Coordinates of C-alpha atoms and ligand atoms in Angstrom, one line a residue:
M1 CA -0.4 -0.2 0.1
K2 CA 1.4 3.6 -1.0
I3 CA 0.3 6.6 1.9
M4 CA 0.5 10.2 1.3
V5 CA 1.1 11.9 4.3
I6 CA 0.9 15.4 4.6
G7 CA 2.8 17.9 6.7
G8 CA 6.4 18.2 8.2
G9 CA 6.8 18.8 11.3
G10 CA 7.1 16.2 15.0
R11 CA 3.9 15.4 14.5
E12 CA 3.9 14.0 10.7
H13 CA 7.1 11.7 11.8
A14 CA 5.1 10.3 14.6
I15 CA 2.7 9.7 12.5
I16 CA 5.0 8.5 9.4
K17 CA 6.9 5.8 12.3
K18 CA 4.2 4.7 13.0
L19 CA 2.3 3.6 10.5
K20 CA 6.0 2.5 9.0
Q21 CA 4.6 -0.8 11.7
S22 CA 2.0 -1.9 10.0
P23 CA 3.0 -4.8 7.4
G24 CA 0.7 -3.6 4.7
V25 CA 2.4 -0.3 4.0
D26 CA 5.3 -0.4 1.5
I27 CA 5.6 2.9 0.5
I28 CA 5.1 6.2 2.7
Y29 CA 5.0 9.8 0.7
A30 CA 5.8 13.0 3.3
L31 CA 4.2 16.0 1.4
P32 CA 6.5 18.1 2.1
G33 CA 7.9 16.1 5.3
N34 CA 11.4 17.5 6.3
G35 CA 15.2 16.5 6.4
G36 CA 14.5 14.6 9.4
I37 CA 11.4 13.0 8.0
A38 CA 13.4 11.9 4.6
Q39 CA 14.4 9.0 6.5
D40 CA 11.9 7.3 7.6
A41 CA 9.4 8.9 4.1
I42 CA 10.0 10.0 0.6
C43 CA 10.3 13.8 0.8
V44 CA 8.2 15.5 -1.9
D45 CA 8.3 19.2 -2.5
I46 CA 4.9 20.3 -2.4
G47 CA 3.7 22.7 0.3
A48 CA 0.5 21.1 2.8
N49 CA -1.9 24.1 1.7
N50 CA -1.1 23.7 -2.2
I51 CA -4.3 21.5 -3.0
S52 CA -4.4 21.4 -6.0
L53 CA -0.5 19.9 -6.6
I54 CA -1.3 17.2 -3.7
V55 CA -4.3 15.6 -5.8
E56 CA -2.7 16.2 -9.0
F57 CA 1.0 14.2 -7.0
A58 CA -1.3 11.5 -5.8
N59 CA -3.6 10.4 -8.9
N60 CA -0.2 10.3 -10.5
T61 CA 1.0 8.2 -7.6
S62 CA -1.7 5.8 -7.5
I63 CA -2.0 6.8 -3.9
D64 CA -4.3 4.3 -1.5
F65 CA -4.7 6.2 1.6
A66 CA -3.9 10.0 2.4
V67 CA -3.1 11.4 6.2
V68 CA -3.8 14.3 6.5
A69 CA -2.4 16.0 9.4
P70 CA -2.3 19.9 9.8
D71 CA -5.3 22.1 10.9
D72 CA -4.6 24.1 7.6
P73 CA -5.4 22.3 4.2
L74 CA -8.0 20.0 7.0
V75 CA -9.7 23.3 7.2
L76 CA -9.3 24.3 3.8
G77 CA -11.1 21.1 2.1
C78 CA -8.0 18.9 1.0
V79 CA -9.9 16.1 2.1
D80 CA -12.9 16.6 0.3
E81 CA -10.8 16.9 -3.1
L82 CA -8.6 14.0 -2.5
E83 CA -12.3 12.3 -1.8
K84 CA -13.7 13.6 -5.1
A85 CA -10.7 11.9 -6.7
G86 CA -11.7 9.1 -4.6
I87 CA -8.5 9.1 -2.3
P88 CA -9.7 7.3 1.2
C89 CA -7.9 9.9 4.2
F90 CA -7.4 10.3 7.7
G91 CA -9.3 13.5 8.9
P92 CA -12.0 15.3 8.2
N93 CA -14.3 16.8 5.3
K94 CA -13.8 21.2 5.5
N95 CA -17.9 21.4 6.5
A96 CA -16.7 19.4 10.1
A97 CA -12.9 20.9 10.8
I98 CA -14.3 24.1 10.5
I99 CA -15.0 23.1 15.0
E100 CA -11.4 24.0 15.1
G101 CA -11.6 26.7 12.3
S102 CA -14.0 29.0 13.8
K103 CA -13.8 29.2 17.1
V104 CA -17.2 31.3 17.2
F105 CA -19.0 28.2 15.3
S106 CA -17.1 26.0 18.2
K107 CA -18.0 27.6 20.9
N108 CA -22.2 28.2 19.6
L109 CA -22.2 24.4 19.2
M110 CA -21.1 23.6 22.8
K111 CA -23.2 25.8 24.0
K112 CA -27.0 24.7 21.6
Y113 CA -25.7 21.2 22.9
G114 CA -25.2 22.1 27.0
I115 CA -21.8 20.8 26.6
P116 CA -19.6 22.3 29.3
T117 CA -17.2 25.1 28.2
A118 CA -16.2 28.7 29.7
S119 CA -19.2 31.3 28.8
Y120 CA -18.1 34.3 26.2
E121 CA -19.9 37.0 24.1
V122 CA -18.9 37.3 19.7
F123 CA -18.0 40.5 19.0
T124 CA -17.7 41.6 15.5
D125 CA -17.7 45.2 16.3
M126 CA -14.6 46.6 17.3
I127 CA -16.1 49.4 19.4
K128 CA -19.5 47.1 21.1
A129 CA -16.7 44.8 22.7
L130 CA -14.7 47.5 24.4
D131 CA -17.7 48.5 25.9
Y132 CA -18.0 45.0 27.3
L133 CA -14.4 44.8 28.3
D134 CA -15.3 48.2 30.2
N135 CA -17.3 46.0 33.1
A136 CA -16.1 42.1 32.0
P137 CA -14.5 40.2 35.2
I138 CA -11.1 40.4 34.9
P139 CA -9.0 38.1 33.8
T140 CA -10.4 37.6 30.5
V141 CA -10.1 35.7 27.1
I142 CA -9.4 37.3 24.2
K143 CA -9.4 34.7 21.1
A144 CA -9.3 35.4 17.4
D145 CA -12.4 33.6 15.2
G146 CA -10.1 31.8 12.5
L147 CA -6.9 30.3 12.5
A148 CA -4.2 32.1 13.6
L149 CA -1.1 30.2 14.5
G150 CA -2.2 28.8 18.1
K151 CA -1.1 32.6 19.1
G152 CA -4.6 33.7 18.4
V153 CA -6.1 33.5 22.3
I154 CA -4.6 36.2 24.8
I155 CA -5.2 36.4 28.6
A156 CA -6.1 39.9 29.5
T157 CA -5.1 40.3 33.6
T158 CA -5.8 44.2 33.3
R159 CA -9.0 45.8 31.5
E160 CA -6.1 47.9 29.2
K161 CA -4.7 45.0 28.2
A162 CA -7.6 43.4 27.3
K163 CA -8.8 46.3 25.5
D164 CA -5.6 46.4 23.6
A165 CA -5.4 42.5 22.1
V166 CA -8.9 43.3 21.0
R167 CA -7.6 46.7 19.0
S168 CA -4.9 44.5 17.8
M169 CA -7.3 42.0 16.5
M170 CA -10.0 44.1 15.3
E171 CA -7.7 47.3 13.9
D172 CA -4.4 46.4 14.1
K173 CA -5.8 42.8 12.0
V174 CA -2.6 41.2 14.2
F175 CA -4.1 38.3 12.5
G176 CA -5.3 39.1 9.8
E177 CA -9.4 38.4 8.7
S178 CA -8.8 35.8 11.5
G179 CA -9.7 38.2 14.2
S180 CA -12.1 40.2 12.4
T181 CA -14.4 38.9 15.1
V182 CA -13.2 37.9 18.3
V183 CA -14.6 36.0 20.9
I184 CA -14.2 36.9 24.5
E185 CA -14.4 34.3 27.4
E186 CA -14.6 33.5 31.4
F187 CA -10.9 32.8 32.0
L188 CA -11.0 29.4 33.6
E189 CA -8.4 27.5 35.8
G190 CA -7.5 24.2 36.9
P191 CA -5.2 21.4 35.5
E192 CA -5.0 21.4 31.9
V193 CA -5.2 17.7 29.6
S194 CA -5.6 17.1 26.0
V195 CA -6.7 14.1 24.7
L196 CA -6.6 13.1 21.5
S197 CA -9.0 10.7 19.8
F198 CA -10.5 8.9 17.0
T199 CA -13.7 8.9 16.0
D200 CA -15.8 7.7 12.4
G201 CA -19.1 9.7 14.0
K202 CA -20.7 6.7 15.8
T203 CA -17.8 5.9 17.3
V204 CA -15.4 7.5 19.5
V205 CA -12.4 6.3 21.1
P206 CA -9.6 8.5 23.4
M207 CA -6.3 7.5 23.0
V208 CA -4.2 7.9 26.2
S209 CA -4.1 11.4 27.9
S210 CA -1.2 13.5 28.1
M211 CA 0.0 17.1 29.1
D212 CA 1.6 19.7 27.0
H213 CA 4.0 22.4 28.3
K214 CA 3.5 25.5 26.0
R215 CA 5.1 28.5 27.4
A216 CA 9.0 28.6 26.1
H217 CA 11.0 27.8 29.9
D218 CA 11.1 26.6 32.9
N219 CA 8.3 26.8 36.2
D220 CA 6.1 28.1 32.8
E221 CA 7.5 31.1 32.3
G222 CA 8.1 32.6 29.2
L223 CA 6.1 33.4 26.2
N224 CA 3.8 30.6 24.3
T225 CA 4.5 28.5 22.0
G226 CA 3.1 25.3 20.1
G227 CA 4.2 23.4 23.1
M228 CA 8.1 23.0 24.6
G229 CA 7.3 18.9 25.4
T230 CA 4.5 16.3 26.7
I231 CA 4.1 13.5 29.1
A232 CA 1.4 11.5 28.9
P233 CA -0.9 10.2 30.6
N234 CA -1.7 13.1 32.2
P235 CA -1.9 12.0 36.2
Y236 CA -4.9 14.7 36.9
Y237 CA -7.0 12.2 34.3
T238 CA -8.3 9.8 36.6
N239 CA -11.2 7.3 35.9
A240 CA -13.6 9.0 37.1
I241 CA -12.9 12.0 35.4
A242 CA -11.9 10.2 31.7
A243 CA -15.6 9.1 32.1
E244 CA -17.6 11.8 32.8
C245 CA -16.1 13.2 30.1
M246 CA -17.4 10.5 28.0
E247 CA -21.3 11.3 28.8
K248 CA -20.8 14.9 29.3
I249 CA -18.2 15.9 26.9
Y250 CA -17.0 13.5 24.0
I251 CA -20.1 11.6 23.1
P252 CA -22.4 15.0 23.3
T253 CA -19.6 16.6 20.5
M254 CA -19.7 14.2 18.1
N255 CA -23.4 13.6 18.4
A256 CA -23.8 17.6 17.9
M257 CA -21.6 16.9 14.4
N258 CA -23.5 15.1 13.2
A259 CA -27.0 16.7 14.3
E260 CA -25.6 19.7 12.4
E261 CA -24.7 17.2 9.4
R262 CA -21.1 17.6 9.7
T263 CA -19.8 14.2 10.9
F264 CA -16.6 14.3 12.1
K265 CA -14.3 11.4 11.0
G266 CA -10.5 11.4 11.8
C267 CA -8.6 12.6 15.0
L268 CA -10.5 15.1 17.2
Y269 CA -8.6 16.4 20.3
F270 CA -10.2 18.1 23.1
G271 CA -8.6 20.3 25.4
L272 CA -9.8 20.9 28.2
M273 CA -9.2 22.1 31.5
L274 CA -10.5 20.3 35.1
T275 CA -12.4 23.2 37.1
S276 CA -13.9 22.8 40.4
K277 CA -17.0 22.5 38.5
G278 CA -15.7 19.5 36.3
P279 CA -14.2 19.2 33.1
K280 CA -14.6 22.1 30.1
V281 CA -13.6 22.3 26.8
I282 CA -11.2 25.1 26.0
E283 CA -10.6 24.2 22.7
Y284 CA -11.0 21.3 20.0
N285 CA -8.7 20.2 17.1
C286 CA -10.2 19.0 14.2
R287 CA -5.9 17.1 14.0
F288 CA -3.3 15.6 16.3
G289 CA -1.9 17.7 18.7
D290 CA 1.9 18.4 18.1
P291 CA 4.3 17.8 20.5
E292 CA 1.4 15.6 22.0
T293 CA 1.3 13.5 19.5
Q294 CA 5.1 12.0 19.8
V295 CA 4.0 11.1 23.8
V296 CA 0.5 9.1 22.4
L297 CA 1.6 7.2 19.0
P298 CA 4.5 5.5 20.6
L299 CA 2.5 4.1 23.6
L300 CA -0.1 3.0 21.1
E301 CA 0.4 -1.2 20.5
S302 CA -3.0 -1.9 17.1
D303 CA -2.3 -1.1 13.8
L304 CA -2.6 2.7 13.0
V305 CA -3.2 1.9 9.5
D306 CA -6.4 -0.4 11.0
I307 CA -7.6 2.6 12.7
M308 CA -7.4 5.3 10.2
F309 CA -9.5 3.4 7.7
A310 CA -12.0 2.2 10.2
T311 CA -12.9 5.8 11.2
R312 CA -13.1 6.0 7.5
N313 CA -15.7 3.4 7.0
G314 CA -17.3 3.7 10.3
T315 CA -16.0 0.6 11.6
L316 CA -14.4 1.9 14.5
V317 CA -16.6 -0.2 16.9
D318 CA -15.2 -3.6 15.7
T319 CA -11.9 -1.8 15.7
E320 CA -8.6 -2.8 17.8
V321 CA -7.4 0.7 19.6
K322 CA -4.8 -0.9 22.4
F323 CA -2.3 1.3 24.3
S324 CA 0.4 0.4 26.3
S325 CA 0.4 0.8 30.3
D326 CA 3.8 3.1 30.1
A327 CA 4.2 6.5 29.7
A328 CA 6.1 8.4 27.9
C329 CA 7.7 12.1 27.5
C330 CA 8.6 13.9 24.9
V331 CA 11.4 16.8 25.2
I332 CA 11.0 19.7 22.7
M333 CA 14.6 21.3 21.8
A334 CA 14.5 24.3 19.8
S335 CA 16.6 27.3 18.0
K336 CA 18.1 30.6 20.6
G337 CA 15.1 32.7 20.4
Y338 CA 11.5 30.4 19.8
P339 CA 9.2 32.0 19.5
E340 CA 10.4 35.0 18.6
K341 CA 13.4 35.7 16.0
Y342 CA 15.6 32.9 15.7
E343 CA 18.7 31.5 13.2
K344 CA 18.7 28.5 10.9
G345 CA 21.2 26.7 9.1
F346 CA 23.0 25.4 12.3
E347 CA 24.5 21.4 12.1
I348 CA 22.3 18.6 14.3
S349 CA 24.5 15.4 15.6
L350 CA 22.2 12.7 16.1
P351 CA 22.9 9.2 18.2
S352 CA 23.1 6.5 15.9
P353 CA 21.6 4.4 16.6
E354 CA 19.2 5.9 18.8
P355 CA 18.5 4.7 22.6
E356 CA 16.5 1.7 23.4
D357 CA 13.0 3.3 23.7
T358 CA 13.7 6.4 22.5
E359 CA 12.2 8.1 19.6
I360 CA 13.8 11.4 17.5
Y361 CA 11.0 13.3 16.0
V362 CA 12.6 16.2 13.3
A363 CA 10.3 18.6 13.0
G364 CA 12.4 22.3 11.5
A365 CA 15.3 20.5 10.1
K366 CA 16.6 20.2 6.1
L367 CA 19.0 18.2 4.5
E368 CA 21.9 19.7 2.6
N369 CA 24.8 18.1 1.3
G370 CA 23.8 15.0 3.9
K371 CA 23.8 17.3 6.6
L372 CA 20.8 17.7 8.4
L373 CA 20.3 21.6 9.3
T374 CA 17.9 23.6 11.5
N375 CA 15.3 25.0 9.8
G376 CA 12.8 25.8 12.0
G377 CA 11.5 26.9 15.8
R378 CA 11.0 23.4 17.6
V379 CA 13.9 21.8 15.8
L380 CA 13.2 18.6 17.4
G381 CA 11.9 16.2 20.1
V382 CA 13.4 13.2 21.4
T383 CA 10.4 10.5 23.1
A384 CA 11.7 8.0 25.6
K385 CA 9.2 5.3 26.9
A386 CA 9.0 3.5 30.6
D387 CA 7.2 1.5 33.1
T388 CA 7.0 5.2 35.4
L389 CA 6.6 8.2 34.4
K390 CA 10.0 9.1 35.7
S391 CA 12.3 6.3 34.0
A392 CA 10.5 7.6 30.8
I393 CA 11.5 11.5 31.9
D394 CA 15.4 10.4 33.1
K395 CA 16.0 8.2 30.1
A396 CA 14.5 11.1 27.7
Y397 CA 16.7 13.6 29.3
K398 CA 19.7 10.9 28.6
A399 CA 19.0 11.0 25.2
V400 CA 18.3 14.7 24.8
N401 CA 21.9 14.8 26.1
L402 CA 23.1 13.1 22.8
V403 CA 21.9 15.6 20.7
H404 CA 23.7 18.4 19.5
I405 CA 22.2 21.2 17.7
K406 CA 24.2 24.3 18.3
N407 CA 22.0 27.8 19.1
A408 CA 19.6 25.5 21.1
F409 CA 17.8 25.2 24.4
Y410 CA 15.1 22.9 25.9
R411 CA 13.3 23.7 29.0
K412 CA 14.7 21.0 31.7
D413 CA 11.9 20.8 33.8
I414 CA 9.1 18.4 30.9
G415 CA 7.0 16.7 33.2
Q416 CA 7.8 17.5 36.7
K417 CA 4.4 19.0 37.7
A418 CA 3.3 15.7 36.3
L419 CA 5.5 13.6 38.8
K420 CA 4.3 16.2 41.8
A421 CA 0.7 15.4 40.6
F422 CA 1.4 12.1 41.0
E423 CA 3.1 11.9 44.1
K424 CA 0.4 13.9 45.3
D425 CA -2.2 11.4 43.7
V426 CA -4.9 13.2 42.5
Ligands
AMP1 P1 -4.4 28.0 22.2 O1 -3.7 29.2 21.7 O2 -5.7 27.8 21.5 O3 -3.9 26.6 22.6 O4 -4.8 27.7 23.8 C1 -3.5 29.0 24.6 C2 -4.1 28.3 26.4 O5 -4.5 29.3 26.0 C3 -4.4 27.5 26.6 O6 -3.4 25.8 26.7 C4 -4.9 27.6 28.1 O7 -3.6 27.4 28.5 C5 -5.9 28.8 27.8 N1 -7.1 29.4 27.5 C6 -7.6 29.4 26.5 N2 -8.8 29.4 26.4 C7 -8.7 30.0 28.6 C8 -9.6 30.4 29.8 N3 -11.1 30.4 28.7 N4 -9.8 30.3 30.5 C9 -8.0 30.4 31.0 N5 -7.3 29.9 29.9 C10 -7.6 29.9 28.6
LIG2 N1 -0.2 21.3 21.4 C1 -1.2 22.1 21.0 C2 -1.9 22.1 20.1 O1 -0.7 20.8 18.5 O2 -2.8 22.6 19.3

């Protein structure tokens, strides 16, 4: 079988390494992939948003199955176009990807179907938004409606900062048209949990839970990033909370999408906050998370290709989705300066072979004259598995010490908050 994976980050590398373990897979293409992914797939220089070229390539290469991983091509309708050309896909259709593509859509969906989330107001008129902020509870959260490279959420701790955020989105258009409409919502507090799930629109199967570390520096200091590391499972996500989420969030969301004639097939990501009033949805994503995938997929024991086909064919209920009881930790190594300005082109040296129970997932790198060079903010992720979280963290950092990248940095405290939570036996 020939499989094509759209995207070129660490998440896509983790998907590709897992797909390679399926006996039915002969060739994997990555569009565009990256210099590290080139070890595991044939990289084709077609951008993830270039849907017409993607369809043309799939036709010319007789692709049997496509995995569309990033948000942009999903929201743009890549799956619809590939399916029109007769190529089955993993990923939601455009009309379902809107669950991530528009915050107004997802908030209204949750309100209509009684799914717990922060209370909110929607504004298309800046003056009304500014007036509203005169009396809104502080802190407050301002969100651009559309996709904004993960940067469209501002937590404002003063009224003035909230107003500045609204002005920058609605007047200065820092996120382009994504910010023409804004959501202003209640500030929630509690531990955050990421739960990725497989769904075919009839069954929803949550994967092992995980915890992201979004801030750039130790102790959750510095700017928000795409994610500096992850651990799985998340100790705050107890069996009782999982059962509550299934009943109040996962199944109601799947049913709500069906009722709206927007059946969701693929990976539905629930970003949750465990508040004192119960779990609430912070955000939905229409895809695997990055870097959550880098700790979740290494723990998957079942065949990923079978599961992906089942999400398309509506046979998930009959398909095995089994996770190991081990723990995993992923540490992201990033270019100095990320998420702001950083330089590229530094040499990357990787341990060969990879240490036991360790995987290196390359995100921002290119091959030049046989050398792997940095080519992005997040350069790579080092994931290790072990029977306890503590051992997984230790193994991951040992492997990080074997990776040499000039001008890179990484957080030294990935998983520490989770370890403390385990100690308290939450
Ligand atoms: P996002 O960029 O959508 O992943 O959101 C970034 C982060 O903002 C989330 O991971 C949360 O930590 C935080 N956040 C989003 N919405 C809220 C909220 N209503 N209350 C508190 N924090 C929030
Ligand atoms: N790690 C968060 C995301 O993928 O959106």
